[in-house]
Amino acid sequence: MKKIIYISTILAVLSSCKTKTQEITKTAKPNILFIVVDDLGYADLSVMGSKFYETPNIDAIAKSGNIFTNGYATCAVCSPSRASLLNGQFTARHGLTQFDGAPSGLEWKEKNRHTKLLPPEYKHHLSHDDVTLPEALKENGYRTFFAGKWHLGSAADKSLPTDHGFDINIAGYERGGPYSGGYFSPFNNPQMEDHEDEKGMSFSMKLAKETSKFIEKNKDTTFLAYLSFYAVHSPIQTTKEKWEKYRDKAEQMGIAEKGFEMERILPARKYQDNPVYAGLIEQVDEAIGSVLQTLKDNGLDKNTIVVFTSDNGGVTSGDNFSTNQLMLRGGKGYQWEGGLRVPYFIYVPWMEAQGNRIDKPVSGADLYPTLLDLANIPLKPEAHADGVSLKPLLNGERIDDRPLFWHYPHYGNQGGEPVSIIRKDNWKLIHYWEDNHIELYDLNSDLKESNDVSKENNELAENLHTQLMDWLKSMNTEYATEDPEWDKEARRKRLESHRTKLMPRLEKQRKQMLSPDWQPNDDWWGSEVKSNDLKVN
């Protein structure tokens, strides 16, 4: 299948926007295209170092804009970080500390994971008391549109996108994955209409198509288009054509005999060699390319800010064990950089950037005030209490040094442990709630987080730990509690089964997926029923 838009076209689209003759006035309010990809890892893009995945359209955003090399999600799982993107707050403040739907307290024991702690209760939807980014923009004349994954409450909670400032909601509800219909039409999503001529269309292209429709209809207004992909969340699916492309590429690059190694809790994928996941990423990239082309076709590319990020790291363990984060340890759910550091790009057409790399640590909570600032709208520090505007950094200036905080008093499906974290300058301290021990890493010299230097830097570790504990106390947050009936031996046996039973099963599945005759089902998850992926308008 030919690509919708080639890299040269997109680079031309974005690069043409930086000439001084095309600058908007200081009082003009720009349009905003805010793109969130689900579970996309820091190293899951070619522009961020991947030699396996191909993402020319996403790369073009980065290469024409600003790349934040220390861009972080506010949580290693989805719902908490998604809330932070919209309210500008860290998770301990807004209280949605776990992905919506996860059990807590005694209900957690029914999972039979035999953990030492019982995770606390948490908020299950975005607070109605918070003034969200779309609400702030609506107050200033913006039309607001949401398409894709929500996972921040349900209709019963009165917490759908339209309850929090979006004029239009396409496909957003309480589910966190494409569980109703998969990644190919019909999608059976209760907040989105399926059409007969869309059979075989990918979910990502469907969301792009709906976003393009909104942009075209509102090209004479000022708008926020929030495109929140369900991909690349499990269950991963792609077309036969894309699977073949990346299976052949994996073979050319050399397929390792063993594809997994044990982390502390679960096996972790060692390499980027999953051809289905690679195909799913490419489908997202093509969908994004189609929306960027819509902006250009409607003369909106010169006055539309483009934000691109992910809600957490890529999945190395758990779910579909899909990817590896190369230079980073861990992935989604984990307390290490692979779980927290994400792709983070901001393209502002009237600012000359061209792939400018900004190393200052920044957070998903910062995007709310940054967009207000770029739109010449007064900031709302009482709302986005933890986020700061990054506009000075985009202008080549400085912002004040500050610590970043994370609080995850839960166990993740991907091997994550109950932790709280502070990053200050190049130092990262992790507090583990099971036994209250700490780890300290110098991220300048140890990005892989393989060398705990807390004992060699005792005074620094104590100071950072005090700051972290004081901050948590000021948030009046919730903590995990000990299970008085904890069975240590049952826990040991469960962890051992991950090594002796789960890992061999994963190795077998990996080899099957990389074999030339592999086929998931007769119609490749419905993609071969009828393909309209090139039809976007």
XYZ file of C-alpha atoms in Angstrom:
537
model
C 0.000 0.000 0.000
C 1.392 3.371 -0.908
C 1.771 5.865 1.907
C -0.815 8.602 2.232
C 1.772 11.300 2.503
C 5.471 11.024 1.935
C 8.008 12.505 4.300
C 9.171 15.097 1.795
C 5.648 16.456 1.482
C 5.125 16.791 5.213
C 8.519 18.386 5.776
C 7.672 20.886 3.093
C 4.295 21.553 4.696
C 5.784 22.254 8.099
C 9.043 23.908 7.101
C 7.256 26.385 4.852
C 5.515 27.800 7.912
C 8.554 29.432 9.520
C 9.260 32.361 7.233
C 8.848 35.787 8.741
C 6.356 36.809 6.104
C 4.027 34.134 7.436
C 4.148 35.151 11.092
C 0.836 35.626 12.862
C 0.294 38.740 14.928
C 0.899 38.714 18.654
C -2.804 39.142 19.332
C -4.009 36.349 17.051
C -5.219 33.096 18.583
C -3.808 30.033 16.826
C -5.568 26.765 16.181
C -4.296 23.768 18.140
C -3.881 20.158 17.029
C -3.114 18.101 20.144
C -2.063 14.510 19.336
C -1.787 11.791 22.001
C -0.762 8.252 21.069
C -1.572 5.556 23.609
C 1.352 3.533 25.027
C 3.855 4.880 22.486
C 7.343 4.618 23.932
C 10.123 7.198 23.952
C 12.164 5.144 21.484
C 9.255 3.922 19.334
C 9.872 6.539 16.617
C 12.634 6.666 14.053
C 13.339 10.285 15.000
C 13.975 9.109 18.572
C 16.401 6.367 17.627
C 14.426 3.382 16.370
C 15.932 1.554 13.380
C 12.916 -0.759 13.116
C 9.786 1.421 13.246
C 9.067 3.865 10.408
C 7.299 7.110 11.326
C 8.022 9.780 8.682
C 5.002 11.985 9.401
C 5.524 12.076 13.163
C 9.253 12.594 12.569
C 8.391 15.633 10.442
C 6.596 17.272 13.369
C 9.680 16.760 15.518
C 12.151 17.853 12.857
C 10.250 21.063 12.167
C 9.463 21.798 15.797
C 10.987 21.353 19.232
C 12.019 17.980 20.648
C 11.936 17.808 24.452
C 14.472 15.083 25.202
C 13.437 14.971 28.871
C 9.688 15.043 28.311
C 7.716 13.033 30.877
C 4.250 11.669 31.383
C 2.983 12.302 34.922
C 2.358 8.577 35.413
C 3.556 5.303 33.932
C -0.046 4.258 33.166
C -2.729 5.971 31.146
C -5.669 7.521 33.037
C -3.576 9.515 35.545
C -1.323 11.022 32.888
C -4.275 11.733 30.597
C -5.935 13.669 33.399
C -2.748 15.700 33.839
C -2.684 16.660 30.162
C -6.109 18.212 30.606
C -5.844 19.745 34.091
C -2.137 20.594 34.416
C -1.752 18.803 37.754
C 0.435 15.993 39.071
C -1.372 12.795 40.005
C -1.076 13.170 43.781
C -2.936 16.462 43.483
C -5.787 15.395 41.198
C -6.199 11.990 42.880
C -6.656 9.855 39.765
C -3.539 7.846 40.563
C -4.407 4.573 38.790
C -5.931 3.631 35.452
C -9.701 3.692 35.713
C -11.129 0.250 36.362
C -8.213 -1.227 38.310
C -9.232 -2.870 41.618
C -8.021 -1.538 44.959
C -8.076 -2.621 48.603
C -9.485 -6.082 49.250
C -10.775 -6.319 45.673
C -7.146 -6.320 44.560
C -6.614 -9.627 46.393
C -9.046 -11.289 44.013
C -6.362 -10.947 41.325
C -4.300 -13.528 43.259
C -1.077 -11.660 42.707
C -0.126 -12.110 46.358
C 1.421 -8.670 46.787
C 2.677 -7.369 50.117
C 0.572 -4.196 49.937
C -3.047 -3.448 49.156
C -3.347 -0.491 46.755
C -5.481 2.439 47.941
C -8.735 3.728 46.500
C -8.424 6.462 43.894
C -10.636 8.836 41.938
C -12.270 7.181 38.957
C -12.983 10.166 36.760
C -11.734 13.625 35.940
C -12.838 16.089 38.596
C -15.715 18.375 37.663
C -14.172 21.066 39.867
C -11.113 21.432 37.659
C -11.045 23.959 34.825
C -9.651 21.890 31.984
C -7.662 22.990 28.957
C -10.662 22.796 26.583
C -12.804 24.734 29.058
C -10.177 27.458 29.280
C -9.992 27.637 25.499
C -13.787 27.686 25.134
C -13.878 30.715 27.409
C -11.745 32.415 24.782
C -13.812 31.557 21.734
C -12.388 28.177 20.712
C -14.415 25.360 19.190
C -13.278 22.143 20.883
C -13.221 18.615 19.461
C -12.227 15.261 20.945
C -11.648 12.008 19.048
C -10.406 8.708 20.426
C -9.478 7.269 23.785
C -10.855 9.024 26.891
C -10.656 6.596 29.869
C -11.360 9.403 32.353
C -14.878 8.495 33.406
C -18.183 7.333 32.008
C -21.597 8.647 31.083
C -22.815 7.400 34.481
C -20.157 9.595 36.113
C -21.198 12.487 33.871
C -17.559 12.480 32.904
C -17.307 12.139 29.146
C -15.333 14.624 27.019
C -18.447 16.759 26.519
C -18.721 17.095 30.307
C -15.256 18.640 30.499
C -15.188 21.299 27.808
C -15.285 19.493 24.484
C -18.084 20.486 22.093
C -17.837 17.213 20.187
C -16.877 13.702 21.284
C -16.072 10.947 18.811
C -15.283 7.502 20.315
C -14.351 8.654 23.833
C -15.821 6.695 26.754
C -14.732 4.705 29.806
C -12.893 1.864 28.063
C -9.113 2.031 27.773
C -8.629 -0.067 24.651
C -10.330 -1.047 21.385
C -12.026 -3.972 23.093
C -15.444 -3.730 21.428
C -14.400 -4.123 17.821
C -10.617 -4.066 17.499
C -8.518 -1.907 15.203
C -10.532 -2.468 12.024
C -14.104 -1.517 11.147
C -16.742 -2.182 12.325
C -15.481 -0.734 15.603
C -18.691 -1.088 17.661
C -17.770 1.963 19.711
C -20.825 3.404 21.535
C -19.631 6.975 20.942
C -18.910 6.628 17.232
C -20.927 5.688 14.164
C -19.719 2.945 11.828
C -20.349 3.384 8.107
C -20.731 0.680 5.496
C -18.052 2.143 3.220
C -15.497 2.064 6.067
C -15.247 -1.713 6.401
C -11.627 -2.692 6.754
C -10.551 0.858 7.637
C -8.147 1.122 10.552
C -9.334 2.716 13.785
C -6.509 5.244 13.594
C -7.539 6.362 10.120
C -11.183 6.547 11.198
C -10.246 8.937 14.014
C -8.106 10.954 11.611
C -10.985 11.103 9.136
C -13.360 12.450 11.799
C -10.738 14.971 12.917
C -10.256 16.153 9.345
C -14.013 16.579 8.954
C -14.075 18.783 12.052
C -11.138 20.865 10.814
C -12.706 21.434 7.409
C -16.055 22.366 8.910
C -14.452 24.797 11.357
C -11.680 26.217 9.204
C -13.132 29.723 9.579
C -13.185 29.513 13.381
C -10.497 29.025 16.022
C -10.322 25.443 17.247
C -8.739 22.801 19.466
C -8.678 19.379 17.787
C -7.663 16.791 20.387
C -6.761 13.564 18.562
C -6.289 10.800 21.130
C -5.489 7.482 19.451
C -6.463 4.130 20.939
C -3.384 2.720 19.219
C -0.852 1.452 20.045
C -2.583 -0.097 23.070
C -3.168 -3.840 23.160
C -4.563 -5.948 21.589
C -2.138 -5.011 18.818
C -3.363 -5.610 15.244
C -2.249 -4.661 11.736
C -2.660 -5.680 8.116
C -0.984 -8.624 6.424
C 0.881 -6.228 4.148
C 2.425 -4.296 7.044
C 3.189 -7.473 8.989
C 5.051 -8.871 5.984
C 6.995 -5.627 5.562
C 8.226 -5.605 9.156
C 8.699 -9.359 9.435
C 11.044 -9.161 6.452
C 12.760 -6.142 7.989
C 13.274 -7.996 11.281
C 14.837 -10.863 9.376
C 17.140 -8.500 7.484
C 18.220 -6.880 10.756
C 18.814 -10.276 12.333
C 16.374 -12.149 14.550
C 17.854 -13.007 17.943
C 17.360 -16.521 19.277
C 16.022 -15.249 22.618
C 13.682 -12.273 22.709
C 12.957 -11.816 26.420
C 14.748 -11.387 29.728
C 13.447 -11.197 33.273
C 12.906 -7.847 34.958
C 12.084 -7.798 38.671
C 8.508 -9.010 38.212
C 7.788 -9.967 34.592
C 9.722 -10.881 31.457
C 10.629 -7.883 29.298
C 11.101 -7.712 25.545
C 14.777 -7.264 24.657
C 14.467 -5.973 21.086
C 12.304 -3.944 18.741
C 11.300 -6.793 16.444
C 7.510 -7.135 16.747
C 6.127 -6.844 13.177
C 2.483 -6.426 14.233
C 3.335 -3.603 16.619
C 5.488 -1.935 13.948
C 2.593 -2.088 11.502
C 0.222 -0.587 14.070
C 2.633 2.302 14.640
C 2.846 2.926 10.895
C -0.951 3.068 10.675
C -0.947 5.805 13.320
C 1.759 7.659 11.410
C -0.255 7.520 8.193
C -3.344 8.790 10.004
C -1.412 11.734 11.429
C -0.045 12.507 7.983
C -3.573 12.727 6.613
C -4.599 15.288 9.257
C -1.492 17.393 8.620
C -2.386 17.380 4.934
C -5.914 18.532 5.796
C -4.431 21.512 7.618
C -2.401 22.454 4.550
C -5.240 21.861 2.088
C -7.404 24.284 4.089
C -4.728 26.934 4.518
C -4.507 26.329 8.283
C -0.958 25.029 8.579
C 0.551 28.485 9.174
C -1.594 29.182 12.227
C -1.947 25.775 13.884
C 0.222 24.673 16.790
C 0.882 20.910 16.770
C 1.574 19.065 20.025
C 2.597 15.413 19.951
C 3.089 13.138 22.956
C 2.207 9.807 24.577
C 0.466 9.012 27.859
C 3.200 6.667 29.152
C 6.090 4.516 28.008
C 5.964 1.663 25.527
C 4.933 -1.804 26.658
C 7.993 -3.967 27.298
C 6.235 -6.173 29.870
C 2.576 -7.109 30.283
C -0.234 -6.603 27.766
C 1.291 -7.697 24.422
C 4.956 -7.354 25.492
C 5.262 -5.260 22.340
C 8.479 -3.243 22.299
C 11.795 -2.269 23.873
C 12.958 1.208 24.817
C 16.569 0.796 23.703
C 18.566 3.191 25.888
C 15.967 3.241 28.694
C 15.122 0.666 31.340
C 11.602 -0.727 31.585
C 8.436 0.466 29.900
C 4.775 1.147 30.622
C 3.904 0.673 34.288
C 7.511 0.747 35.441
C 9.072 3.363 37.683
C 12.124 3.647 35.454
C 12.645 6.010 32.533
C 11.140 3.613 29.998
C 7.812 3.919 31.770
C 7.818 7.680 32.298
C 9.817 9.359 29.554
C 7.790 9.865 26.370
C 8.002 11.506 22.938
C 7.240 15.187 23.493
C 7.196 17.570 20.515
C 5.802 21.082 20.109
C 5.635 22.668 16.678
C 4.804 26.388 16.532
C 4.647 27.615 12.922
C 5.906 31.119 13.618
C 8.919 29.961 15.645
C 12.046 28.829 13.836
C 12.981 25.532 15.481
C 13.813 22.822 12.915
C 14.367 19.958 15.318
C 15.672 22.066 18.198
C 16.421 19.717 21.110
C 15.518 21.044 24.555
C 16.989 19.070 27.467
C 15.138 20.733 30.346
C 12.969 18.168 32.217
C 9.314 18.917 31.467
C 5.995 17.261 32.198
C 2.688 16.544 30.506
C 1.182 18.933 33.064
C 3.086 21.769 31.362
C 1.232 21.565 28.060
C -1.939 23.221 29.393
C -0.292 26.507 30.468
C 2.078 26.415 27.488
C -0.801 26.370 25.013
C -2.625 29.156 26.838
C 0.546 31.224 26.751
C 1.138 30.586 23.041
C -2.481 31.568 22.372
C -2.027 34.851 24.268
C -4.556 33.755 26.895
C -3.879 34.589 30.575
C -2.615 31.601 32.538
C -4.752 29.894 35.193
C -2.246 28.852 37.869
C -5.044 27.954 40.266
C -6.152 25.340 37.711
C -2.903 24.022 36.197
C -1.275 24.122 39.625
C 1.760 21.971 38.748
C 2.260 22.930 35.126
C 4.380 25.841 33.933
C 4.520 27.526 30.545
C 7.322 26.279 28.319
C 7.027 29.275 25.995
C 10.329 30.758 27.258
C 12.114 27.512 26.328
C 10.533 27.621 22.876
C 11.909 31.157 22.553
C 15.415 30.021 23.498
C 15.149 31.409 27.031
C 15.102 29.733 30.459
C 12.538 28.653 32.999
C 13.125 28.279 36.725
C 14.561 25.020 37.994
C 11.985 22.867 39.795
C 11.533 19.251 40.838
C 9.124 16.894 39.072
C 7.085 14.464 41.193
C 5.327 11.150 40.608
C 3.097 9.167 42.978
C 1.914 5.672 42.063
C 0.826 3.766 45.212
C -0.373 0.807 43.128
C 0.822 -2.330 41.378
C 0.760 -2.226 37.593
C -0.213 -4.898 35.096
C 3.225 -4.497 33.552
C 5.441 -5.070 36.593
C 5.343 -1.662 38.215
C 5.621 -1.393 42.011
C 4.089 1.100 44.495
C 6.498 4.049 44.369
C 6.882 7.781 44.666
C 9.557 9.631 42.688
C 11.313 12.965 42.543
C 13.519 14.186 39.717
C 15.601 17.283 40.346
C 18.261 18.365 37.865
C 19.927 15.142 36.715
C 19.066 13.212 39.896
C 16.168 10.792 40.220
C 15.160 9.273 43.558
C 12.633 6.435 43.836
C 10.926 5.549 47.125
C 9.547 1.993 47.235
C 6.542 1.632 49.524
C 6.803 -2.133 50.068
C 9.882 -1.793 52.274
C 10.595 1.982 52.213
C 13.992 1.610 50.562
C 15.207 4.187 48.054
C 17.180 4.178 44.835
C 19.103 7.160 43.470
C 20.231 7.503 39.866
C 22.353 10.069 38.053
C 20.544 10.225 34.734
C 23.370 12.148 33.085
C 25.732 9.195 33.410
C 23.323 6.292 33.956
C 20.269 6.641 31.742
C 19.717 2.883 31.957
C 19.298 3.200 35.761
C 21.595 0.273 36.449
C 23.675 1.801 39.243
C 21.963 2.902 42.468
C 24.247 5.581 43.960
C 22.181 6.421 47.047
C 24.840 5.170 49.481
C 27.655 7.123 47.822
C 25.509 10.274 47.870
C 23.832 9.874 51.225
C 23.353 13.577 52.004
C 21.894 14.300 48.572
C 19.610 11.260 48.805
C 18.334 12.328 52.219
C 17.655 15.844 50.989
C 15.728 14.647 47.936
C 13.822 12.127 50.018
C 12.790 14.830 52.472
C 11.568 17.031 49.627
C 9.566 14.138 48.214
C 7.958 13.213 51.539
C 7.167 16.852 52.349
C 5.534 17.303 48.962
C 3.426 14.153 49.341
C 2.306 15.321 52.771
C 1.238 18.662 51.330
C -0.864 16.816 48.712
C -2.805 14.887 51.376
C -2.638 11.877 49.084
C -3.459 8.170 49.525
C -0.987 5.350 50.197
C -0.921 1.579 49.923
C -1.357 -0.393 53.151
C 0.088 -3.711 54.275
C -1.945 -6.851 53.728
C -2.039 -8.532 57.158
C -2.641 -11.880 55.439
C 0.196 -11.570 52.967
C 1.535 -14.968 51.889
C 5.200 -14.507 51.068
C 5.607 -18.029 49.728
C 2.627 -17.665 47.406
C 4.211 -14.490 46.053
C 7.519 -16.288 45.468
C 5.775 -19.059 43.545
C 3.922 -16.579 41.367
C 7.106 -14.757 40.448
C 8.822 -18.035 39.694
C 6.005 -19.026 37.358
C 6.667 -15.863 35.362
C 10.159 -17.172 34.704
C 9.438 -20.846 34.155
C 6.035 -20.723 32.408
C 5.272 -17.252 31.091
C 8.636 -16.491 29.512
C 8.816 -19.743 27.474
C 5.268 -19.088 26.262
C 6.232 -15.577 25.155
C 9.286 -16.882 23.334
C 7.106 -19.357 21.450
C 4.603 -16.651 20.469
C 7.401 -14.362 19.270
C 8.875 -17.042 17.024
C 5.455 -17.834 15.585
C 4.787 -14.162 14.767
C 8.155 -13.894 13.031
C 7.724 -17.078 10.987
C 6.987 -16.584 7.238
C 3.706 -18.524 7.350
C 2.168 -16.911 10.464
C -1.451 -15.786 10.185
C -3.626 -14.553 13.097
C -6.961 -15.353 11.411
C -8.550 -15.576 7.960
C -9.157 -11.869 7.384
C -6.372 -10.319 9.457
C -8.655 -8.950 12.145
C -11.098 -7.671 9.539
C -8.603 -5.525 7.639
C -9.094 -7.539 4.447
C -12.875 -7.191 4.348
C -12.536 -3.907 2.484
C -9.733 -1.390 2.807
C -10.480 2.321 2.562
C -7.421 3.535 4.435
C -6.539 5.930 1.616
C -9.967 7.537 1.696
C -9.873 10.176 4.410
C -12.362 12.832 3.302
